[in-house]
Coordinates of C-alpha atoms in Angstrom, one line a residue:
Chain A
M1 CA 84.6 -24.9 -61.7
E2 CA 81.4 -25.8 -63.5
P3 CA 79.2 -22.8 -64.7
Y4 CA 76.4 -23.8 -62.5
E5 CA 78.6 -23.2 -59.4
L6 CA 79.2 -19.6 -60.2
T7 CA 77.3 -16.4 -59.2
I8 CA 75.4 -13.9 -61.4
H9 CA 78.2 -11.4 -61.4
E10 CA 80.9 -14.0 -62.2
L11 CA 78.8 -15.5 -65.0
H12 CA 78.0 -12.0 -66.3
E13 CA 81.7 -11.3 -66.8
K14 CA 82.2 -14.6 -68.6
L15 CA 79.2 -13.9 -70.9
R16 CA 80.6 -10.4 -71.6
S17 CA 84.0 -11.7 -72.4
G18 CA 82.6 -14.5 -74.6
E19 CA 84.2 -17.2 -72.4
L20 CA 80.8 -18.7 -71.9
T21 CA 77.5 -18.5 -73.7
S22 CA 74.1 -18.5 -72.1
L23 CA 73.5 -21.8 -73.7
D24 CA 76.6 -23.2 -72.0
I25 CA 75.4 -21.9 -68.6
T26 CA 71.8 -23.0 -69.1
A27 CA 72.8 -26.5 -70.3
S28 CA 75.2 -26.8 -67.3
V29 CA 72.4 -25.8 -64.8
F30 CA 70.1 -28.5 -66.3
E31 CA 72.8 -31.1 -66.2
R32 CA 73.1 -30.3 -62.5
I33 CA 69.3 -30.4 -62.1
E34 CA 69.2 -33.8 -63.8
A35 CA 72.0 -35.1 -61.4
V36 CA 70.6 -33.9 -58.1
E37 CA 66.9 -33.0 -58.4
E38 CA 65.7 -36.5 -57.5
E39 CA 67.6 -36.1 -54.2
V40 CA 66.5 -32.5 -53.4
H41 CA 63.2 -32.0 -55.2
S42 CA 63.5 -28.2 -55.4
Y43 CA 61.1 -27.9 -58.4
I44 CA 57.4 -28.4 -59.1
T45 CA 57.8 -27.6 -62.8
L46 CA 60.9 -27.6 -64.9
L47 CA 61.2 -25.5 -68.1
K48 CA 64.1 -27.1 -69.8
E49 CA 63.1 -26.6 -73.5
D50 CA 61.9 -23.0 -73.0
A51 CA 65.0 -22.2 -71.1
L52 CA 67.4 -23.6 -73.8
E53 CA 65.4 -21.7 -76.4
S54 CA 65.6 -18.4 -74.4
A55 CA 69.3 -19.0 -73.9
R56 CA 69.9 -19.2 -77.6
K57 CA 68.0 -15.9 -78.0
S58 CA 70.0 -14.3 -75.2
D59 CA 73.2 -15.3 -76.9
I60 CA 72.1 -13.5 -80.1
E61 CA 71.3 -10.4 -78.0
I62 CA 74.7 -10.6 -76.2
R63 CA 76.5 -10.8 -79.5
R64 CA 74.6 -7.7 -80.5
G65 CA 75.8 -6.0 -77.4
N66 CA 72.3 -5.8 -75.8
M67 CA 73.1 -7.0 -72.3
S68 CA 71.9 -6.4 -68.8
Q69 CA 73.4 -8.1 -65.7
L70 CA 70.8 -10.7 -65.8
T71 CA 70.9 -11.4 -69.6
G72 CA 71.3 -15.2 -70.1
I73 CA 71.3 -16.0 -66.4
P74 CA 69.2 -19.0 -65.3
I75 CA 66.8 -18.1 -62.5
A76 CA 64.2 -20.1 -60.6
V77 CA 60.9 -18.6 -59.3
K78 CA 58.7 -19.7 -56.5
D79 CA 55.4 -21.3 -57.8
L80 CA 53.4 -18.6 -56.1
L81 CA 54.3 -16.1 -58.8
C82 CA 52.1 -16.0 -61.9
T83 CA 53.8 -17.0 -65.1
R84 CA 51.8 -16.5 -68.3
G85 CA 51.1 -19.8 -70.0
I86 CA 53.0 -21.8 -67.3
K87 CA 51.4 -23.7 -64.5
T88 CA 51.3 -21.9 -61.2
T89 CA 50.2 -24.3 -58.5
C90 CA 51.1 -22.5 -55.2
G91 CA 52.0 -25.9 -54.0
S92 CA 48.3 -26.8 -53.8
H93 CA 46.0 -29.4 -55.2
I94 CA 43.3 -26.7 -55.7
L95 CA 45.5 -24.9 -58.3
E96 CA 47.2 -28.0 -59.7
D97 CA 46.2 -27.2 -63.3
F98 CA 46.0 -23.4 -63.1
I99 CA 47.7 -21.6 -66.0
P100 CA 47.8 -17.8 -65.4
P101 CA 46.8 -15.6 -68.3
Y102 CA 49.4 -13.0 -67.3
D103 CA 52.8 -12.5 -65.8
A104 CA 53.5 -11.1 -62.3
T105 CA 55.3 -7.8 -62.5
V106 CA 58.5 -9.3 -61.2
I107 CA 58.4 -12.0 -63.9
K108 CA 57.9 -9.3 -66.5
K109 CA 60.9 -7.4 -65.1
L110 CA 63.1 -10.4 -65.1
K111 CA 62.1 -11.2 -68.6
N112 CA 62.8 -7.7 -69.8
A113 CA 66.2 -8.0 -68.1
G114 CA 66.9 -11.1 -70.2
A115 CA 66.8 -13.7 -67.4
I116 CA 66.3 -17.4 -68.3
F117 CA 63.6 -19.3 -66.3
T118 CA 64.7 -22.7 -65.2
G119 CA 61.3 -23.6 -63.5
K120 CA 58.9 -23.1 -60.7
T121 CA 60.1 -24.0 -57.3
N122 CA 58.4 -26.1 -54.5
M123 CA 56.8 -24.4 -51.5
D124 CA 54.5 -24.8 -48.6
E125 CA 50.9 -24.8 -49.8
F126 CA 50.0 -21.2 -50.4
A127 CA 53.2 -20.3 -48.5
M128 CA 51.7 -21.5 -45.3
G129 CA 54.5 -23.3 -43.5
S130 CA 58.1 -23.1 -42.3
S131 CA 59.4 -26.4 -43.8
T132 CA 58.0 -26.9 -47.3
E133 CA 56.4 -30.1 -45.9
T134 CA 52.8 -28.8 -46.6
S135 CA 53.3 -28.8 -50.4
Y136 CA 50.9 -31.0 -52.3
F137 CA 53.8 -31.9 -54.6
G138 CA 56.1 -33.6 -52.1
I139 CA 58.8 -32.5 -49.6
T140 CA 61.9 -30.6 -50.6
K141 CA 65.1 -31.9 -48.9
N142 CA 67.7 -29.7 -47.4
P143 CA 70.7 -30.1 -49.7
W144 CA 73.1 -30.1 -46.6
D145 CA 71.3 -33.1 -45.1
P146 CA 68.5 -34.9 -46.9
E147 CA 66.9 -36.0 -43.6
R148 CA 66.2 -32.3 -42.8
I149 CA 63.8 -29.7 -44.0
P150 CA 65.1 -26.8 -46.2
G151 CA 62.9 -24.3 -44.3
G152 CA 59.9 -22.6 -45.8
S153 CA 57.8 -21.5 -47.3
S154 CA 60.3 -20.7 -50.1
G155 CA 62.1 -24.0 -49.4
G156 CA 62.4 -24.9 -53.1
S157 CA 63.9 -21.6 -54.0
A158 CA 66.4 -21.8 -51.2
A159 CA 67.3 -25.5 -51.9
A160 CA 67.7 -24.8 -55.7
V161 CA 70.2 -22.0 -55.0
A162 CA 72.1 -24.1 -52.4
A163 CA 72.2 -27.2 -54.6
D164 CA 73.3 -25.1 -57.7
E165 CA 70.1 -26.0 -59.5
C166 CA 69.8 -22.4 -60.6
I167 CA 72.0 -19.3 -60.3
A168 CA 69.6 -17.3 -58.2
S169 CA 65.9 -17.4 -57.4
L170 CA 62.9 -15.5 -56.3
G171 CA 61.0 -16.3 -53.1
T172 CA 58.2 -14.6 -51.1
D173 CA 58.2 -13.7 -47.5
T174 CA 55.1 -13.2 -45.3
G175 CA 56.6 -14.2 -41.9
G176 CA 60.1 -15.2 -42.8
S177 CA 59.6 -17.4 -45.9
I178 CA 62.6 -16.0 -47.7
R179 CA 65.0 -15.4 -44.7
Q180 CA 64.4 -18.6 -42.8
P181 CA 65.0 -21.0 -45.7
A182 CA 67.9 -18.9 -46.8
A183 CA 69.4 -19.3 -43.3
L184 CA 68.8 -23.0 -43.2
C185 CA 70.2 -23.7 -46.7
G186 CA 73.2 -21.4 -46.4
V187 CA 72.2 -18.8 -49.0
V188 CA 71.4 -15.0 -49.0
G189 CA 67.8 -14.0 -48.9
L190 CA 66.3 -10.5 -48.7
K191 CA 62.8 -9.4 -47.8
P192 CA 62.3 -5.9 -49.0
T193 CA 60.2 -3.2 -47.3
Y194 CA 56.5 -3.6 -47.7
G195 CA 55.7 -1.7 -50.9
R196 CA 59.2 -1.8 -52.4
V197 CA 58.6 -4.6 -54.8
S198 CA 55.3 -5.0 -56.7
R199 CA 53.0 -7.8 -55.5
F200 CA 51.0 -7.8 -58.8
G201 CA 50.7 -11.4 -59.9
L202 CA 51.9 -12.8 -56.5
V203 CA 49.1 -15.1 -55.4
A204 CA 48.0 -13.5 -52.1
F205 CA 48.4 -15.1 -48.7
A206 CA 48.4 -12.2 -46.3
S207 CA 48.2 -9.0 -48.3
S208 CA 49.5 -6.6 -45.7
L209 CA 52.6 -8.8 -45.0
D210 CA 53.6 -10.4 -48.3
Q211 CA 56.7 -9.3 -50.2
I212 CA 58.8 -10.8 -53.0
G213 CA 62.5 -10.9 -52.8
P214 CA 65.8 -12.5 -54.1
M215 CA 67.6 -15.6 -52.9
T216 CA 71.1 -15.7 -54.1
K217 CA 74.6 -17.1 -53.6
D218 CA 76.1 -13.9 -52.3
V219 CA 75.2 -10.3 -51.3
Q220 CA 76.3 -8.8 -54.6
D221 CA 73.9 -11.0 -56.6
C222 CA 71.2 -10.0 -54.2
A223 CA 71.8 -6.3 -55.0
I224 CA 71.8 -7.1 -58.7
M225 CA 68.4 -8.8 -58.4
M226 CA 67.0 -6.0 -56.3
N227 CA 68.0 -3.5 -58.9
V228 CA 65.8 -5.3 -61.4
I229 CA 62.7 -6.1 -59.3
A230 CA 62.3 -3.1 -57.0
G231 CA 60.1 -0.1 -57.9
Y232 CA 56.7 1.4 -58.2
D233 CA 54.0 -0.4 -60.3
S234 CA 50.8 1.2 -61.3
N235 CA 49.1 -2.2 -61.2
E236 CA 49.8 -2.5 -57.5
S237 CA 48.1 0.0 -55.2
T238 CA 50.4 -0.6 -52.2
S239 CA 53.6 -0.4 -54.1
V240 CA 55.3 2.9 -53.2
P241 CA 56.4 5.5 -55.7
A242 CA 59.8 6.0 -54.1
E243 CA 63.1 6.2 -56.0
V244 CA 65.1 3.0 -56.3
P245 CA 68.8 3.6 -55.7
D246 CA 71.5 1.5 -57.5
Y247 CA 71.9 -1.0 -54.7
E248 CA 75.2 -2.5 -56.1
S249 CA 76.9 0.9 -55.7
F250 CA 76.6 0.6 -51.9
L251 CA 78.3 -2.7 -51.4
K252 CA 81.9 -1.6 -51.0
R253 CA 81.3 1.4 -48.8
G254 CA 81.8 -0.4 -45.5
I255 CA 80.0 0.6 -42.3
E256 CA 82.6 2.7 -40.5
G257 CA 81.0 4.9 -37.9
W258 CA 77.7 3.0 -38.0
T259 CA 75.9 1.7 -34.9
V260 CA 74.7 -1.9 -34.9
G261 CA 71.8 -2.6 -32.6
I262 CA 71.7 -6.0 -30.7
P263 CA 68.2 -6.6 -29.4
K264 CA 68.3 -8.6 -26.2
E265 CA 64.9 -10.3 -27.0
Y266 CA 66.6 -12.2 -29.9
F267 CA 69.0 -14.0 -27.6
I268 CA 66.6 -16.2 -25.7
E269 CA 66.7 -19.3 -23.6
G270 CA 66.1 -22.4 -25.6
M271 CA 68.1 -21.1 -28.5
D272 CA 70.6 -23.5 -30.1
P273 CA 74.0 -22.8 -28.6
E274 CA 75.7 -23.3 -31.9
V275 CA 73.5 -20.6 -33.4
S276 CA 74.2 -18.1 -30.6
S277 CA 77.9 -18.7 -30.7
A278 CA 78.0 -18.2 -34.5
V279 CA 76.1 -15.0 -34.2
E280 CA 78.2 -13.8 -31.2
K281 CA 81.3 -14.4 -33.3
V282 CA 79.9 -11.9 -35.9
I283 CA 79.1 -9.4 -33.1
A284 CA 82.8 -9.5 -32.2
F285 CA 83.6 -8.4 -35.8
I286 CA 81.6 -5.1 -35.5
E287 CA 84.5 -3.1 -34.1
A288 CA 86.9 -4.4 -36.7
L289 CA 84.5 -2.9 -39.3
G290 CA 84.9 0.5 -37.6
A291 CA 81.4 0.4 -36.2
K292 CA 80.1 0.1 -32.7
S293 CA 77.5 -2.2 -31.3
C294 CA 74.8 -1.1 -28.9
H295 CA 72.4 -3.1 -26.8
I296 CA 68.8 -2.3 -27.6
S297 CA 65.4 -3.6 -26.6
L298 CA 62.4 -4.5 -28.8
P299 CA 60.1 -5.2 -25.9
H300 CA 57.1 -6.5 -27.8
T301 CA 59.0 -9.2 -29.7
R302 CA 57.6 -11.9 -27.5
Y303 CA 54.0 -11.1 -28.7
G304 CA 55.0 -11.4 -32.4
V305 CA 54.1 -15.0 -32.9
A306 CA 50.7 -14.7 -31.4
A307 CA 49.9 -11.4 -33.3
Y308 CA 51.2 -12.8 -36.5
Y309 CA 49.2 -16.0 -36.3
I310 CA 46.1 -14.0 -36.0
V311 CA 46.7 -11.3 -38.6
A312 CA 48.1 -13.6 -41.3
P313 CA 45.4 -16.3 -41.0
A314 CA 42.7 -13.6 -40.9
E315 CA 43.9 -12.1 -44.2
A316 CA 44.4 -15.6 -45.6
S317 CA 40.9 -16.6 -44.8
S318 CA 39.6 -13.7 -46.8
N319 CA 42.1 -14.1 -49.7
L320 CA 41.5 -17.8 -50.0
A321 CA 37.7 -17.3 -50.3
R322 CA 38.3 -17.0 -54.0
Y323 CA 39.0 -20.7 -54.4
D324 CA 35.4 -21.7 -54.9
G325 CA 35.6 -24.1 -57.8
V326 CA 34.0 -21.6 -60.2
K327 CA 36.5 -19.4 -62.0
Y328 CA 39.6 -21.5 -61.8
G329 CA 41.1 -24.4 -59.9
F330 CA 39.8 -27.7 -58.7
R331 CA 36.1 -28.5 -58.6
A332 CA 34.9 -31.6 -56.7
A333 CA 32.7 -33.9 -58.7
G334 CA 29.2 -35.0 -57.7
S335 CA 27.7 -31.9 -55.9
S336 CA 24.0 -31.5 -55.6
N337 CA 24.0 -27.7 -55.3
L338 CA 26.3 -24.7 -55.2
M339 CA 26.9 -24.7 -51.4
D340 CA 27.7 -28.4 -51.6
M341 CA 30.1 -27.8 -54.5
Y342 CA 31.9 -24.9 -52.6
K343 CA 32.4 -27.1 -49.5
K344 CA 33.5 -30.2 -51.3
S345 CA 35.9 -28.4 -53.6
R346 CA 37.5 -26.5 -50.8
S347 CA 37.7 -29.4 -48.4
Q348 CA 39.2 -31.7 -51.0
G349 CA 41.3 -29.0 -52.7
F350 CA 43.1 -27.5 -49.6
G351 CA 45.6 -29.4 -47.4
A352 CA 45.4 -29.6 -43.6
E353 CA 47.6 -26.5 -42.8
V354 CA 45.8 -24.2 -45.1
K355 CA 42.4 -25.4 -43.7
R356 CA 43.8 -24.8 -40.2
R357 CA 44.7 -21.3 -41.0
I358 CA 41.5 -20.5 -42.8
M359 CA 39.7 -21.8 -39.6
I360 CA 41.8 -19.6 -37.2
G361 CA 41.3 -16.6 -39.5
T362 CA 37.6 -17.1 -39.9
Y363 CA 37.2 -17.5 -36.2
A364 CA 39.3 -14.5 -35.4
L365 CA 37.2 -12.3 -37.7
S366 CA 33.9 -13.8 -36.8
S367 CA 31.3 -11.7 -35.0
G368 CA 31.9 -11.5 -31.2
Y369 CA 35.6 -12.4 -31.5
Y370 CA 36.9 -9.6 -33.7
D371 CA 37.9 -7.2 -30.9
A372 CA 39.5 -10.0 -28.8
Y373 CA 41.7 -11.3 -31.7
Y374 CA 42.1 -9.3 -34.9
K375 CA 41.8 -5.9 -33.3
K376 CA 44.0 -6.8 -30.4
A377 CA 46.7 -8.3 -32.7
S378 CA 46.6 -5.2 -35.0
Q379 CA 47.2 -3.0 -31.9
I380 CA 50.1 -5.1 -30.9
R381 CA 51.4 -4.7 -34.4
S382 CA 51.5 -1.0 -34.0
L383 CA 53.5 -1.4 -30.8
M384 CA 56.0 -3.7 -32.6
K385 CA 56.3 -1.0 -35.3
K386 CA 57.0 1.6 -32.6
D387 CA 59.7 -0.7 -31.1
F388 CA 61.6 -0.6 -34.4
D389 CA 61.0 3.1 -35.0
D390 CA 62.5 3.8 -31.6
A391 CA 65.4 1.4 -32.2
F392 CA 66.4 3.0 -35.5
K393 CA 66.7 6.4 -33.7
V394 CA 69.8 5.0 -32.0
C395 CA 71.2 2.4 -34.5
D396 CA 71.7 2.1 -38.3
V397 CA 70.9 -1.6 -38.5
I398 CA 69.8 -4.4 -36.2
L399 CA 71.7 -7.7 -36.0
T400 CA 70.0 -10.9 -34.9
P401 CA 70.1 -14.6 -35.6
T402 CA 67.7 -15.5 -38.4
T403 CA 66.4 -18.7 -36.7
P404 CA 66.6 -20.1 -33.2
T405 CA 68.0 -23.4 -34.5
P406 CA 69.6 -24.9 -37.7
A407 CA 67.4 -27.0 -40.0
F408 CA 65.2 -29.5 -38.1
K409 CA 64.4 -33.0 -39.1
I410 CA 61.6 -33.8 -41.6
G411 CA 58.4 -34.7 -39.7
E412 CA 59.8 -33.3 -36.4
K413 CA 57.1 -30.5 -36.1
T414 CA 54.4 -31.6 -38.5
D415 CA 52.1 -32.8 -35.7
D416 CA 52.5 -29.8 -33.5
P417 CA 51.5 -26.6 -35.5
L418 CA 52.4 -24.3 -32.6
Q419 CA 56.0 -25.6 -32.4
M420 CA 56.2 -25.0 -36.1
Y421 CA 54.9 -21.4 -35.7
L422 CA 57.4 -20.7 -33.0
S423 CA 60.3 -21.3 -35.5
D424 CA 59.4 -18.0 -37.1
V425 CA 59.9 -16.0 -34.0
F426 CA 62.9 -13.9 -35.2
T427 CA 61.7 -13.3 -38.7
L428 CA 58.0 -12.3 -38.5
P429 CA 58.4 -9.0 -36.5
A430 CA 59.9 -7.5 -39.7
N431 CA 56.8 -8.4 -41.7
L432 CA 54.4 -7.1 -39.0
A433 CA 56.3 -3.8 -39.0
G434 CA 56.9 -3.8 -42.7
I435 CA 60.7 -3.2 -42.5
P436 CA 63.3 -4.9 -44.7
G437 CA 65.5 -7.8 -43.6
I438 CA 68.2 -9.9 -45.0
S439 CA 69.7 -13.3 -44.0
I440 CA 73.3 -14.1 -44.8
P441 CA 75.3 -17.3 -44.0
C442 CA 77.5 -16.8 -40.9
G443 CA 78.7 -20.3 -40.0
Y444 CA 78.1 -24.0 -39.8
S445 CA 77.0 -26.2 -37.0
E446 CA 79.3 -29.1 -35.9
G447 CA 77.0 -31.3 -38.0
G448 CA 77.7 -29.2 -41.0
L449 CA 74.4 -27.3 -41.2
P450 CA 74.4 -23.7 -42.2
I451 CA 73.6 -20.9 -39.7
G452 CA 72.1 -17.6 -40.8
L453 CA 72.5 -14.0 -39.5
Q454 CA 69.7 -11.5 -39.9
L455 CA 70.1 -7.8 -40.4
L456 CA 67.2 -5.4 -40.2
A457 CA 66.9 -1.8 -41.3
G458 CA 64.4 1.0 -41.4
Y459 CA 61.7 1.6 -44.1
F460 CA 63.1 1.7 -47.6
K461 CA 66.7 1.3 -46.4
E462 CA 67.5 -1.8 -48.4
E463 CA 70.7 -0.1 -49.5
K464 CA 71.9 0.1 -45.9
L465 CA 70.9 -3.5 -45.4
L466 CA 73.0 -4.6 -48.4
Q467 CA 75.9 -2.3 -47.5
A468 CA 76.0 -3.8 -44.0
A469 CA 75.4 -7.4 -45.3
S470 CA 78.3 -7.0 -47.8
A471 CA 80.6 -5.7 -45.1
F472 CA 79.8 -8.6 -42.7
E473 CA 80.0 -11.1 -45.6
K474 CA 83.5 -10.0 -46.3
Q475 CA 84.6 -9.9 -42.6
I476 CA 83.0 -13.3 -41.8
N477 CA 84.8 -14.7 -44.9
L478 CA 83.0 -18.0 -44.5
E479 CA 84.8 -21.0 -45.8
K480 CA 83.2 -21.9 -49.1
R481 CA 81.5 -25.3 -48.8
R482 CA 79.1 -27.0 -51.1
P483 CA 76.6 -29.6 -50.0
L484 CA 77.5 -33.1 -51.0
L485 CA 74.8 -34.5 -53.3
H486 CA 75.1 -37.9 -54.9
G487 CA 78.8 -37.6 -54.0
I488 CA 79.2 -34.7 -56.5
Chain B
M1 CA 38.2 -24.9 -23.6
K2 CA 38.5 -21.9 -25.8
I3 CA 36.4 -23.4 -28.6
T4 CA 34.0 -26.3 -28.7
K5 CA 33.4 -28.8 -31.5
D6 CA 30.0 -27.1 -32.2
E7 CA 31.8 -23.7 -32.7
I8 CA 34.3 -25.3 -35.0
A9 CA 31.5 -26.7 -37.1
Y10 CA 29.9 -23.2 -37.3
V11 CA 33.2 -21.6 -38.3
A12 CA 33.8 -24.4 -40.8
H13 CA 30.4 -23.5 -42.4
L14 CA 31.4 -19.8 -42.5
A15 CA 34.6 -20.8 -44.3
R16 CA 32.8 -23.2 -46.6
L17 CA 34.8 -26.2 -45.3
D18 CA 33.7 -29.6 -44.3
F19 CA 35.5 -32.1 -42.0
T20 CA 35.3 -35.7 -41.2
E21 CA 34.6 -36.7 -37.6
S22 CA 38.3 -37.4 -36.9
E23 CA 39.3 -34.2 -38.5
Y24 CA 36.9 -32.3 -36.2
E25 CA 38.5 -34.0 -33.2
K26 CA 42.0 -33.1 -34.3
F27 CA 41.2 -29.5 -35.3
T28 CA 39.3 -28.8 -32.1
S29 CA 42.3 -29.8 -30.0
Q30 CA 44.9 -28.1 -32.2
L31 CA 42.8 -24.8 -32.5
N32 CA 42.4 -24.9 -28.7
D33 CA 46.1 -25.1 -28.2
I34 CA 46.7 -22.3 -30.6
L35 CA 44.0 -20.0 -29.2
L36 CA 45.3 -20.6 -25.6
Y37 CA 48.7 -19.5 -26.8
M38 CA 47.1 -16.3 -28.2
D39 CA 46.1 -15.4 -24.6
I40 CA 49.6 -14.0 -24.2
L41 CA 48.3 -10.9 -26.0
N42 CA 46.0 -10.1 -23.1
K43 CA 49.1 -9.3 -21.0
V44 CA 49.5 -6.1 -23.1
D45 CA 47.4 -3.0 -22.3
T46 CA 46.3 -1.7 -25.7
K47 CA 43.5 0.6 -24.5
G48 CA 43.1 3.5 -26.9
L49 CA 45.9 2.3 -29.2
E50 CA 45.3 2.6 -33.0
P51 CA 45.2 -0.8 -34.7
M52 CA 47.8 -1.0 -37.5
S53 CA 46.4 -2.6 -40.7
H54 CA 49.2 -1.6 -43.0
A55 CA 52.9 -0.9 -43.0
T56 CA 53.1 2.0 -45.4
P57 CA 51.8 5.6 -45.1
L58 CA 49.8 5.3 -48.3
H59 CA 46.1 6.2 -48.3
N60 CA 44.1 6.1 -51.5
A61 CA 45.8 5.1 -54.7
F62 CA 43.7 6.5 -57.5
R63 CA 44.3 6.5 -61.2
D64 CA 42.6 8.5 -63.9
D65 CA 39.2 7.1 -64.9
V66 CA 40.1 6.0 -68.3
E67 CA 39.3 2.7 -70.0
M68 CA 42.0 0.1 -69.9
K69 CA 42.5 -3.2 -71.6
S70 CA 40.9 -6.1 -69.7
L71 CA 41.3 -9.8 -70.0
P72 CA 39.4 -11.2 -73.1
V73 CA 36.5 -13.5 -72.3
E74 CA 38.3 -16.6 -73.7
A75 CA 41.3 -16.1 -71.4
S76 CA 39.0 -15.4 -68.4
L77 CA 37.3 -18.7 -69.0
A78 CA 40.4 -20.7 -69.9
N79 CA 40.9 -22.1 -66.3
A80 CA 37.2 -22.6 -65.5
P81 CA 36.2 -26.1 -64.4
D82 CA 33.0 -25.7 -66.5
D83 CA 31.8 -23.0 -68.9
N84 CA 29.7 -22.5 -72.0
G85 CA 32.1 -20.2 -73.9
D86 CA 30.4 -17.1 -72.5
S87 CA 29.8 -17.8 -68.7
F88 CA 30.9 -19.9 -65.9
I89 CA 28.6 -22.9 -65.3
V90 CA 27.8 -23.8 -61.7
P91 CA 25.5 -26.4 -60.0
K92 CA 21.9 -25.4 -59.1
V93 CA 21.9 -22.4 -56.8
I94 CA 18.2 -22.3 -55.8
E95 CA 16.4 -25.5 -54.6

């Protein structure tokens, strides 16, 4: 096996034993990138020289015995996370040349842990999309079928892991942007509880919903990444000063005696039969794990899409007001006055989906409509939170499909925004409520497309999520397949 | 119709955006579809319900009022489309 095919924990052992150096691994990952990137297009910016240089430094540290689990491991990060001195575009023309003067807290934490950065991954513009098709920098292809989308908005981060163009990556999740692409690309993706991981240096989309999380090849790697990125940050006023457990220590405990909730609202008409049958197969494993399943109801699920597509655009319209062509970012030429400059810069700088959401959000917050839209949606949000609070009184975790269908075709939903929004139906309730969720691979469609399983847990119960995910991962024991790229 | 083309033009101004005629047509029809879908929320009785703006029980996050390091002027201006080394330069504000 090539080094690029391995997981964080496998590579860590090889680094520790001296079988491989970080330079070997990093060079192997870049060889892989050079072979398949043209076909997949996971990245906006590649950092080959910096990465090789950091790998050499890591090798010196490893020889000195200074080693964390991420030391010398090549990791990709979504281009929505500020990286000091490295372009951070958010997939947008308006930030095409933006070079942040500081690192996001998660970047700092990965650096301190000795990780190597391979590059900045492609994404829907400002994370607004479910397919990575709204990026200003071109479409990312699903490594399992280049005619299909990888999901979004963290499509580049998911595709990079699936195509072995990095060992693990970071994504962000506002309505499913980690879990949905993870499901569609056959990787593991975790959205932490709101407040668990610092958002400092994450370019804001919808501030009450955004979270950063890992995208990895297996559940153990996900726990390793969480151990590094979770925790309170005095730079981020919504990060919560709660203790962070050692997530890896929960993985082998099993879920004997647990109750797994199956919400009837997540098994709906119009769902792809291959997705339901893959998830039902997993439900049949629950007993074998010594746990029991119980049917639950999350009655307000059907209002999630409407509530989300008011709340998120409302927050976005406010957050994106900062792109005014003054302090940073694109400024349109030939403006006669300040107002003209604002309008021209924003109209030329933003893509269609971002403008659509700014318009929905501005409308929903405008005088006379606030009560009918934003207030109403926020009230529904509290009902959805209560649905989950009630559910977790009777079950430990909730099990659902991550998406209603496997990856759809490129261009299939671009002309129908509402259809695109509906593809997030199973993931966005967790963001509205603020609870953590994980997607793990649970099968393949007949056409060979990955299918994802979602687990949800109560506030700050990531350890339970990972414990259950690890138990299911082992029980499902999914046949290890790799996407065929350039015949490799 | 949930929203007319004139209203779209007004909202666009509030959002500091400008559209071409064909964009206005497309946006008006798409936003109408989306807002019609939002009507589903009216099926829920939310009278007297507290709106939820946040997922965590945090209230104010204060820190001690001490001076902290801030970004140097040079770094603050590094990404500016136009500056004079000291301030951001913008087109004429007052006619």
